Amino acid sequence: MSRTLNTTPAADGFRMPAEYAPHAGCWMLWPERPDNWRDDARPAQRAFAAVAGAIAGFEPVTIGVSSRQFELARTQIPAAVRLVELSSNDAWMRDVGPTFVVDGRGGRRGIDWRFNAWGGLDGGLYFPWDEDDLVARKVLEIERADRYRATLVSEGGAIHVDGEGTLLVTEQCVLNRNRNPGLSREQLEAEFRAWLGVEAVIWLGEGVFNDETDGHIDNLACFVRPGEVALTWTDARRDPQFRISRDAWERLHDARDARGRRLKVHKLPMPGPLRMSAREARGVHARDGAKARRAGERLAGSYVNFYIANRGVVVPLLDARTDRGALKRIAALFPGRKVVGVPAREILLGGGNIHCITQQVPAAGESPPP
Amino acid sequence: MSRTLNTTPAADGFRMPAEYAPHAGCWMLWPERPDNWRDDARPAQRAFAAVAGAIAGFEPVTIGVSSRQFELARTQIPAAVRLVELSSNDAWMRDVGPTFVVDGRGGRRGIDWRFNAWGGLDGGLYFPWDEDDLVARKVLEIERADRYRATLVSEGGAIHVDGEGTLLVTEQCVLNRNRNPGLSREQLEAEFRAWLGVEAVIWLGEGVFNDETDGHIDNLACFVRPGEVALTWTDARRDPQFRISRDAWERLHDARDARGRRLKVHKLPMPGPLRMSAREARGVHARDGAKARRAGERLAGSYVNFYIANRGVVVPLLDARTDRGALKRIAALFPGRKVVGVPAREILLGGGNIHCITQQVPAAGESPPP
């Protein structure tokens, strides 16, 4: 039902719409691996279920789960959420799921990026990742959407688009030798033009400090509408994040988008700094082949890692000292949407946040033609 | 997304439509267990793929497959067929899938029968059957259809309805102590009235000779339209099937359906008799916990085990001496439909046939109100 195409989306008149364009729904996965999620993933499962419930208030949500956990998951997630069997190596639907593209005339297809667990055997986070690499294909089958099998190694969290021709990425991730060695910046830009239907690429430098994805853009900055970007921020000059965010701010300040606009940058003060506690680290069952979790390790917490739903925004709550301010700022950035906070430290402990565990299905034909 | 309801279909105004009512699509499963399907199930997989392809010519088909076989199956099945990950203990979607019910006003729900592998520890065909018993639930999630969890042990192959209030079953199966011990014939009739929305039950005696399902109706007889039944038949008086078919014919001859009609019975001469060859038996990897396959064993081959699709009928080809005649008779029974034969001996070797490996999704709201 899902044909695999040998062309590229741009050649076929398709392009990736922005996350703030209308959605048909949202996909997630169910966390279970005890070598990444403490206490046999039960606290993370509660957090994922709460995220799914919050998003389900705005649009249909489907969660993929292994055969082993199907019945348990069904008791844990809200009735409004659809549950389907879908094996994976972990639970990062943003990165292993398809990136949907539309043609503005009712067509919707998916890009199935090559996936190597954020770096393969050169700094990747676990081995094997064979089930992960099939997730996009399985989602596209269920969605009855045709599939582009990208030649590029990439993840959904490595790319943000404004829906009007502009792509936002980080050099740390996209130029990393553990993704697509041998491709130059110019070649990668050409690839993204072909796959995402974009015209201009804005390169930031590093991602959030100690972000184990090699600095995914979706934890650092995102478009909130065409011409406007939210950026995680700190004014603490001695914090390692300060230099990173200031560099990103300068690059954004100097950039022009695909339409030639200057960008307006909204600073979102970061939580913390947050660290993994000894108790949290003890709850993870360390295992060869998966990243170790150590007490005291700096967590790459960021409020930018939210999910934009139909008429809503679902935001991670990470620090009682800063949560309220973050919600207020994000609400101001999205006047037409209801902003909902969900406690998300348990997701952060596993290496990402709400944006990382979700993948939107854009409404077919809803995006204005380019 | 699939709520589990605590009522019954009849109480909610739902009932099971006949197979010849319009379909939204068809579900199947992918065979793989080497202790039931010879030569690591490769010949059976080819047969299943051919069945799926034939049905896909008439209506959308989805096949459920284990994570292990996903990529292999995708290369084997036609592009028009949707493939979804769905674990099961074997591949009999008729029996482990949901029985759909409709309300004639656009509502469609599913009955999730309790499943015990055709008899549980008392003559059942394999152990365990835990994945099988989750299949209906998983199909209903993907279909976004609400679920009735039946209190009854049953299988889709044990029931045939005419869509106008009549249910056809066999005593051998439905009254078997290994299904619902303690329930009388009258209590079982009441149960089926509640679950299927039928009014009258016609009881045949035994199923096809040596049918390991304990005599499923769907291998012996089926409605071809209201008031008309096809019955597998032999004129060979010494064949053990003779007595069974004659008894069924007499019961059908004496019966009245829910509307008070006498039934017209169409005899479909059986193939064979067919037996498992030594080579076929050798190809099965015997294992404790699964039924042994023995050379020379009589196979319960029957042309009645066809699938009625939208504007089509997909019929098992089982015996070069009788196939053409069977196709001709079935074509005469279904003047508005294209009859397609598919070589099906490999399915028969596993214990069933085309009807057993399929489950229709009726079109919602297409059935006339009762």
CSV table of C-alpha atoms in Angstrom, one decimal, chain A residues 168-172 185 202-208 217 220-221 231-234 237 239-255 265 267:
chain,number,residue,atom,x,y,z
A,168,LEU,CA,17.2,25.4,10.2
A,169,VAL,CA,20.0,22.9,11.2
A,170,THR,CA,23.1,22.7,13.3
A,171,GLU,CA,26.6,22.1,12.0
A,172,GLN,CA,27.4,19.9,15.0
A,185,ARG,CA,28.0,21.6,3.4
A,202,ILE,CA,20.3,28.5,7.9
A,203,TRP,CA,23.3,26.9,9.8
A,204,LEU,CA,23.6,27.3,13.5
A,205,GLY,CA,26.8,26.0,15.2
A,206,GLU,CA,26.5,23.7,18.2
A,207,GLY,CA,23.3,22.3,19.8
A,208,VAL,CA,22.4,22.4,23.5
A,217,ILE,CA,18.3,21.7,16.3
A,220,LEU,CA,18.1,24.4,20.6
A,221,ALA,CA,15.8,26.5,18.4
A,231,LEU,CA,16.0,30.0,21.0
A,232,THR,CA,17.0,28.4,24.3
A,233,TRP,CA,18.9,30.9,26.3
A,234,THR,CA,20.9,31.6,29.4
A,237,ARG,CA,28.1,33.8,31.2
A,239,ASP,CA,27.5,28.3,31.8
A,240,PRO,CA,28.7,26.3,28.8
A,241,GLN,CA,25.3,27.0,27.2
A,242,PHE,CA,26.0,30.7,27.2
A,243,ARG,CA,28.5,30.6,24.4
A,244,ILE,CA,26.4,28.2,22.3
A,245,SER,CA,23.2,30.3,22.6
A,246,ARG,CA,25.0,33.5,21.9
A,247,ASP,CA,26.6,32.1,18.8
A,248,ALA,CA,23.2,30.8,17.6
A,249,TRP,CA,21.7,34.2,18.3
A,250,GLU,CA,24.4,36.0,16.2
A,251,ARG,CA,23.9,33.6,13.3
A,252,LEU,CA,20.2,34.0,13.4
A,253,HIS,CA,20.6,37.7,13.6
A,254,ASP,CA,22.7,37.7,10.5
A,255,ALA,CA,20.6,35.3,8.6
A,265,VAL,CA,14.6,35.8,17.7
A,267,LYS,CA,14.9,34.0,23.8
